Amino acid sequence: MAAHRGATAGRCPDFRDRGGAGAPRPAGPLRRHALGWAAHRPTRARGATCGPDARRCQRSCHPRHRSCHPRHRSCHPRHRGRNATRDRRDAGRSGAAVRAWRCARGLAHRRNPDRRTPRSRVHHTGNRGGLVNVTLFGLGYVGTVTATCLAARGHRVVGVDTDSGKAAAVNAGRPPVIEPGLEELLARAVESGALRATESVRDGLADSDLSLVCVGTPSATNGSTDLVQVRRVVGEIGATIATSDRPHTVVIRSTVPPGTVDDVVVPLLEQASGRTIGSDLQVAMCPEFLREGSSVADFFGPPFLVIGGAPAAAAAVRELFGFLDCSVHVVETRSAESVKYACNAFHALKVSFANELSRLYRMLDVDSRQVMDVFVQDRQLNISPAYLRPGFAFGGSCLPKDLRSLLYLGRMNNVDLPVLEASLATNEMLVREVADRILASVDDAATNPAHNRRVALLGLSFKHNTDDLRESPNVTLAEILIGKGLDVRIYDQVVNPAQLSGANLRYVQARLPHLQKVLHDDVAEALCGAHVAVVSSADRAVADAVVAAKPPVVLDLSGRLGAPLETLDGYQGVGW
Ligand SMILES: NC(=O)c1ccc[n+]([C@@H]2O[C@H](COP(=O)([O-])OP(=O)(O)OC[C@H]3O[C@@H](n4cnc5c(N)ncnc54)[C@H](O)[C@@H]3O)[C@@H](O)[C@H]2O)c1
């Protein structure tokens, strides 16, 4: 075995041997195996570390990134360390002035622990250096509150709305929407001259440095987002600034689908203005997170400020909102658009989850309010970042079993539980989709001219640092791939077949009866000659071995290994 290991460290003596699982196994000590096969589990050799030739991916970028305009900092997500990191340049500033102002108006102390994580906060002084001439388009719930609060913080704001009644109401010092605290704030802002409204785009933009687009983005009948209002406003802004040489920044505050700013707003704006994005025209995405009914308090105490755009555009937005006491996240424009949808979808999911459980618990004579009161006390796993990292499917001995148990109780009590059902369904869907991606890459004649059907599955248990194989999605994946005739080689740092017992052993015997033929105790050996490496392990040695082996396709199910794995040619994330 030692000789064999020496021969396979980082290279592949039997690359041309495509004999699959039935191919002669290299000589070495057998493991005495609970499945009746092998002997002990020997110490594994670690794979070679990344060579100096590890380089950034050029060819496997997502298609949309190939056409990136140079002005956009967005590139493939794995290249984005520069612009995705939290902007901490304002760290250490005091928010005392803002807090005092809010306190005087009964707005202070809004610190909902559900919406903030202290570690993610960045303090600001109020950034009073840059007061901005803002034109705000759309005096609805978001626009009126935003215009008023910006004016209250000293910016000069002109609101533009096609609805003459709304513009007139604002100019009369009356808010066109009802929100707690808004009336007094708006009246004072109008009286001071910091806020006025108009129906005329030209009038609104006369002295403007920055446009804030807060128009509606309602659902179309087919569920798509109707961007008519956004298009119209952006076109009008472009046409108006075309006649001036004053630099201008356009910030989209409305909720728009990912890609809208890059694919709709920027082309329209460039065409209408005759400018190109650069020094005299900037575009940013900055979604709004306020809630109706508490919108003024929410405006001054947002969970965070999310900005998508080039550095100059992001700087303009940071200046505009510099008085906010919250963390600032400068991310890719598409990410900024998507964060808003992620938040709203999660909020909807939380409501549905709590209500769905309550419908079942009521039938079981369980006090669901008491249950959820306790449930939310768990800040480690329940109300926390836990389980919210994109990655592979859940599994193990508890989650699938207990979900099935609840679904059974639902059936017995005539309670439909579509949210819980869907979480099992989407989990299974993910495993099938990953299997399909592996099969497609093996069959892809362009990337796999040798039609090499060898796949290295690096990680078999349901999660890192356990040998529990019960309901592991990796076991299901192996089962599918072996069933499709692929030459699967498995490596798992923790799983020792000699030590499997009880339900764990029975499960794997039923699902992978030939595990002993495909399980390798050396990661380099498992990788040897593989066309695809499927990495669910979070082990650094596994990442090093993949980097050394450089298989043509690397499918990362873990997302925890970072560079240099993520800079390999052929690297793909399961959901990124
Ligand atoms: N309402 C919320 O709680 C909330 C919270 C966060 C984000 N958002 C998002 O913010 C956006 C605005 O939401 P809202 O509830 O304030 O919408 P709204 O319908 O209340 O207001 C939109 C306003 O835009 C005006 N408008 C339409 N076309 C215009 C044009 N060409 N020029 C000037 N004004 C124009 C309308 O007359 C209207 O007053 C939406 O994308 C929404 O999804 C809403």
XYZ file of C-alpha atoms in Angstrom, residues 111-514:
404
model
C -33.153 48.031 18.137
C -35.147 44.962 17.269
C -32.789 42.095 18.095
C -34.497 39.950 15.475
C -33.258 42.266 12.744
C -29.722 43.004 13.792
C -26.606 41.101 14.510
C -24.248 43.283 16.534
C -21.205 41.888 14.748
C -22.489 43.130 11.400
C -22.956 46.738 12.457
C -20.748 49.572 11.368
C -21.137 52.886 13.125
C -21.360 56.210 11.319
C -20.901 59.728 12.501
C -23.661 61.061 10.376
C -21.346 61.987 7.539
C -22.571 65.576 7.563
C -19.947 66.697 5.086
C -22.000 65.928 2.002
C -25.503 67.284 1.742
C -26.951 66.225 -1.564
C -29.465 67.725 -3.973
C -31.776 64.779 -4.469
C -34.603 64.241 -6.921
C -36.890 61.488 -5.718
C -39.224 59.835 -8.213
C -42.458 58.319 -6.895
C -44.177 59.792 -3.843
C -45.813 56.569 -2.657
C -45.137 54.833 0.653
C -41.422 54.380 0.078
C -40.863 57.639 -1.787
C -42.712 59.960 0.599
C -41.050 58.502 3.678
C -37.634 58.527 2.015
C -37.986 62.079 0.713
C -39.152 63.331 4.097
C -36.492 61.565 6.118
C -33.686 62.619 3.764
C -34.902 66.218 3.972
C -35.090 65.887 7.753
C -31.442 64.936 7.736
C -30.546 68.074 5.820
C -30.482 66.989 2.190
C -32.371 69.164 -0.310
C -35.068 66.966 -1.805
C -37.476 67.489 -4.688
C -40.124 64.800 -5.019
C -41.520 64.080 -8.497
C -44.768 62.235 -9.037
C -47.077 61.962 -12.016
C -49.989 62.131 -9.586
C -50.666 65.847 -9.222
C -52.641 65.255 -6.024
C -49.605 63.742 -4.307
C -47.286 66.556 -5.357
C -49.839 69.136 -4.193
C -50.315 67.377 -0.863
C -46.587 67.388 -0.174
C -46.265 71.063 -1.070
C -49.143 71.772 1.316
C -47.197 70.008 4.054
C -49.490 66.966 4.087
C -48.160 63.458 3.432
C -50.015 61.589 0.669
C -49.683 58.381 2.696
C -50.391 57.724 6.356
C -47.462 56.542 8.425
C -46.747 57.083 12.126
C -44.523 60.120 12.680
C -44.544 61.164 9.032
C -46.954 64.085 9.176
C -44.961 66.182 11.638
C -41.662 65.382 9.969
C -42.932 66.205 6.479
C -44.590 69.454 7.523
C -41.351 70.601 9.127
C -39.259 69.579 6.097
C -41.535 71.473 3.686
C -41.669 74.492 5.952
C -37.866 74.602 6.168
C -37.573 74.483 2.382
C -35.666 71.192 2.415
C -38.532 69.368 0.685
C -40.842 70.271 -2.163
C -42.682 68.329 -4.856
C -43.437 68.722 -8.529
C -44.994 66.894 -11.450
C -42.291 68.130 -13.807
C -39.207 65.979 -14.336
C -37.278 68.958 -15.715
C -38.162 71.082 -12.697
C -37.301 68.230 -10.368
C -33.895 67.697 -11.924
C -32.974 71.370 -12.322
C -30.431 71.435 -9.457
C -30.008 67.745 -8.919
C -26.926 65.619 -8.244
C -28.720 62.362 -7.629
C -31.985 60.697 -8.616
C -33.615 58.196 -6.296
C -36.122 55.989 -8.113
C -38.922 54.836 -5.781
C -41.709 54.167 -8.280
C -43.919 51.098 -8.130
C -42.911 47.711 -9.530
C -46.206 45.814 -9.362
C -46.868 42.254 -10.467
C -47.985 41.696 -14.042
C -50.782 39.184 -14.601
C -48.270 36.382 -15.258
C -46.389 37.107 -12.034
C -43.501 38.904 -13.683
C -42.468 42.331 -12.415
C -43.964 45.195 -14.378
C -41.104 47.599 -14.978
C -43.142 50.160 -16.921
C -42.788 52.833 -14.228
C -39.059 52.242 -13.834
C -38.448 52.365 -17.587
C -40.416 55.546 -17.950
C -38.675 57.356 -15.122
C -35.220 56.230 -16.208
C -35.923 57.318 -19.782
C -37.098 60.714 -18.546
C -34.081 61.176 -16.317
C -31.788 60.277 -19.220
C -33.497 62.645 -21.637
C -33.358 65.476 -19.107
C -29.715 65.126 -18.129
C -28.816 64.864 -21.818
C -29.193 68.625 -21.996
C -26.787 69.256 -19.132
C -23.176 68.423 -18.419
C -23.649 68.208 -14.660
C -22.562 64.804 -13.264
C -25.493 62.697 -12.131
C -26.047 59.520 -10.135
C -29.158 57.389 -10.549
C -30.039 55.124 -7.620
C -32.728 52.476 -7.971
C -34.573 52.078 -4.669
C -37.578 50.206 -6.075
C -37.567 46.425 -5.778
C -36.465 45.075 -9.167
C -35.547 41.547 -10.332
C -31.870 40.574 -10.530
C -30.315 41.947 -13.709
C -32.728 44.867 -14.107
C -30.166 47.572 -13.398
C -27.497 46.099 -15.695
C -29.819 44.922 -18.456
C -32.628 47.508 -18.442
C -31.710 50.638 -16.503
C -28.138 51.159 -17.725
C -28.829 50.709 -21.471
C -31.923 52.908 -21.280
C -30.124 55.595 -19.354
C -27.111 55.582 -21.651
C -29.283 55.731 -24.729
C -31.538 58.527 -23.437
C -28.743 60.644 -21.945
C -26.133 60.139 -24.641
C -23.652 59.496 -21.826
C -21.858 56.322 -20.863
C -21.488 55.142 -17.304
C -18.332 56.691 -15.957
C -17.312 59.975 -14.516
C -20.445 62.006 -15.281
C -23.058 59.259 -14.947
C -23.240 56.661 -12.196
C -25.850 54.016 -11.453
C -26.413 52.118 -8.227
C -28.928 49.732 -6.724
C -29.899 50.364 -3.116
C -32.996 48.398 -2.044
C -35.324 49.698 0.646
C -36.204 47.538 3.676
C -38.817 49.652 5.452
C -42.208 48.238 6.400
C -45.497 50.089 6.094
C -46.879 50.972 9.507
C -43.419 51.589 10.960
C -41.730 53.046 7.907
C -40.232 56.196 9.460
C -38.684 54.244 12.330
C -37.549 51.571 9.867
C -35.995 54.190 7.591
C -33.810 55.497 10.407
C -33.042 52.035 11.771
C -32.582 49.708 8.800
C -31.059 46.243 9.245
C -28.273 47.316 6.904
C -27.534 49.412 3.849
C -26.981 47.314 0.729
C -25.388 49.002 -2.277
C -24.705 47.498 -5.677
C -22.645 49.482 -8.125
C -19.258 50.793 -9.106
C -17.133 52.491 -6.398
C -18.097 56.041 -7.390
C -21.804 55.199 -7.373
C -21.490 53.360 -4.071
C -19.658 56.338 -2.585
C -22.497 58.663 -3.621
C -25.057 56.404 -1.935
C -22.956 56.103 1.203
C -22.765 59.877 1.353
C -26.530 60.189 0.957
C -27.236 57.735 3.795
C -24.157 58.544 5.841
C -26.271 59.460 8.891
C -27.588 55.912 9.279
C -26.276 53.827 12.125
C -26.018 50.482 10.385
C -23.619 48.259 8.500
C -22.958 48.987 4.837
C -22.567 46.151 2.349
C -21.205 47.027 -1.074
C -21.912 44.041 -3.292
C -22.470 43.175 -6.947
C -25.471 44.962 -8.412
C -27.298 41.670 -8.982
C -26.666 40.704 -5.379
C -28.105 44.012 -4.162
C -31.232 43.389 -6.230
C -31.411 39.805 -4.965
C -30.932 40.534 -1.248
C -34.282 42.310 -1.211
C -36.064 39.292 -2.709
C -34.235 36.938 -0.340
C -35.420 39.022 2.621
C -39.036 39.175 1.519
C -39.139 35.490 0.564
C -37.679 34.563 3.948
C -40.149 36.735 5.807
C -42.998 35.104 3.890
C -41.540 31.671 4.611
C -41.287 32.434 8.324
C -44.935 33.496 8.505
C -46.062 30.438 6.544
C -43.890 28.117 8.631
C -45.262 29.390 11.931
C -48.840 29.347 10.667
C -48.539 25.918 9.100
C -47.185 24.414 12.315
C -49.928 26.141 14.292
C -52.588 24.539 12.073
C -51.175 21.117 12.848
C -50.469 21.733 16.531
C -53.982 23.013 17.095
C -55.321 19.683 15.885
C -52.888 17.914 18.225
C -54.037 20.038 21.167
C -50.642 21.705 21.351
C -50.353 25.405 22.225
C -48.462 26.658 19.178
C -47.865 30.065 20.747
C -46.076 28.433 23.648
C -44.072 26.280 21.241
C -42.965 29.241 19.150
C -42.208 31.367 22.203
C -39.653 28.745 23.157
C -38.584 28.137 19.544
C -37.465 31.742 19.035
C -35.316 31.633 22.172
C -32.830 29.441 20.331
C -30.450 31.968 18.803
C -27.900 29.298 17.934
C -29.793 27.274 15.392
C -33.319 28.720 14.977
C -33.054 32.509 14.862
C -29.495 32.692 13.598
C -27.352 32.363 10.453
C -27.239 28.581 10.993
C -28.541 26.528 8.054
C -28.649 29.571 5.771
C -25.464 28.962 3.783
C -26.115 27.803 0.232
C -24.787 24.291 -0.231
C -25.956 20.729 -0.694
C -29.050 18.918 0.541
C -29.801 18.140 4.175
C -29.824 14.556 5.412
C -28.880 12.508 8.406
C -30.868 10.568 10.918
C -33.155 13.382 12.131
C -34.271 16.058 9.677
C -35.824 13.856 6.964
C -37.281 11.424 9.521
C -38.885 14.110 11.652
C -40.259 15.992 8.668
C -41.880 12.760 7.496
C -43.277 12.278 10.968
C -44.937 15.711 10.928
C -46.293 15.082 7.437
C -47.785 11.815 8.639
C -49.428 13.573 11.580
C -50.806 16.112 9.116
C -52.318 13.378 6.978
C -53.824 11.666 10.016
C -55.428 14.945 11.079
C -56.492 16.203 7.649
C -54.051 19.120 7.779
C -52.216 19.928 4.564
C -48.617 20.962 5.216
C -47.350 22.275 1.873
C -44.392 24.213 3.299
C -42.997 21.188 5.110
C -43.753 18.955 2.138
C -41.953 21.362 -0.127
C -38.833 21.368 1.999
C -38.486 17.605 1.531
C -39.304 17.934 -2.156
C -36.824 20.721 -2.836
C -34.152 18.774 -0.958
C -34.645 15.724 -3.147
C -34.753 17.955 -6.218
C -31.323 19.347 -5.399
C -29.770 15.865 -5.282
C -31.304 15.001 -8.652
C -30.121 18.276 -10.177
C -26.567 17.709 -8.955
C -26.634 14.181 -10.377
C -27.892 15.581 -13.696
C -25.108 18.172 -13.760
C -22.480 15.494 -13.184
C -23.975 13.263 -15.859
C -24.142 16.185 -18.297
C -20.516 17.139 -17.712
C -19.386 13.552 -18.214
C -21.372 13.448 -21.462
C -20.164 16.855 -22.627
C -18.014 16.054 -25.637
C -16.363 19.470 -25.547
C -15.003 19.167 -22.013
C -14.682 15.392 -21.998
C -13.421 14.278 -25.438
C -12.011 11.057 -23.914
C -15.463 10.237 -22.586
C -13.898 9.601 -19.223
C -16.722 8.452 -16.919
C -14.751 8.513 -13.699
C -16.150 10.655 -10.884
C -14.467 11.236 -7.534
C -16.985 11.761 -4.729
C -15.082 13.412 -1.919
C -17.249 13.147 1.182
C -19.915 10.523 1.800
C -21.465 11.138 5.205
C -24.348 13.587 5.539
C -22.116 16.302 6.985
C -18.560 17.094 7.944
C -16.911 15.329 10.901
C -19.360 12.473 11.244
C -19.481 8.952 9.847
C -23.272 8.872 9.873
C -24.363 7.756 6.434
C -28.064 7.515 7.188
C -30.056 9.480 4.615
C -26.876 11.176 3.481
C -27.552 12.995 0.192
C -24.048 11.954 -0.842
C -25.026 8.303 -0.537
C -28.088 8.971 -2.710
C -25.884 10.805 -5.202
C -23.424 7.893 -5.325
C -26.308 5.489 -5.783
C -27.674 7.478 -8.743
C -24.284 7.876 -10.413
C -23.323 4.220 -9.994
C -26.751 3.257 -11.291
C -26.078 5.380 -14.391
C -22.906 3.418 -15.062
C -20.356 6.011 -13.931
C -17.022 4.894 -12.516
C -17.468 6.365 -9.028
C -14.583 6.537 -6.570
C -15.433 7.658 -3.068
C -13.244 9.137 -0.378
C -14.384 10.188 3.074
C -11.930 11.191 5.743
C -14.103 10.036 8.635
C -16.092 7.083 7.359
C -14.427 3.829 8.344
C -16.431 0.876 7.097
C -14.934 -1.327 9.794
C -16.607 0.797 12.417
C -20.044 1.138 10.882
C -22.702 -0.639 12.852
C -26.410 -0.822 13.573
C -28.792 1.362 11.560
C -25.897 3.188 9.951
C -24.455 -0.063 8.581
C -27.832 -1.384 7.511
C -28.601 1.835 5.667
C -25.403 1.851 3.640
C -25.593 -1.899 2.969
C -29.023 -1.366 1.469
C -28.056 1.686 -0.596
C -24.451 1.000 -1.559
C -23.896 -2.756 -1.279
C -20.635 -2.426 -3.212
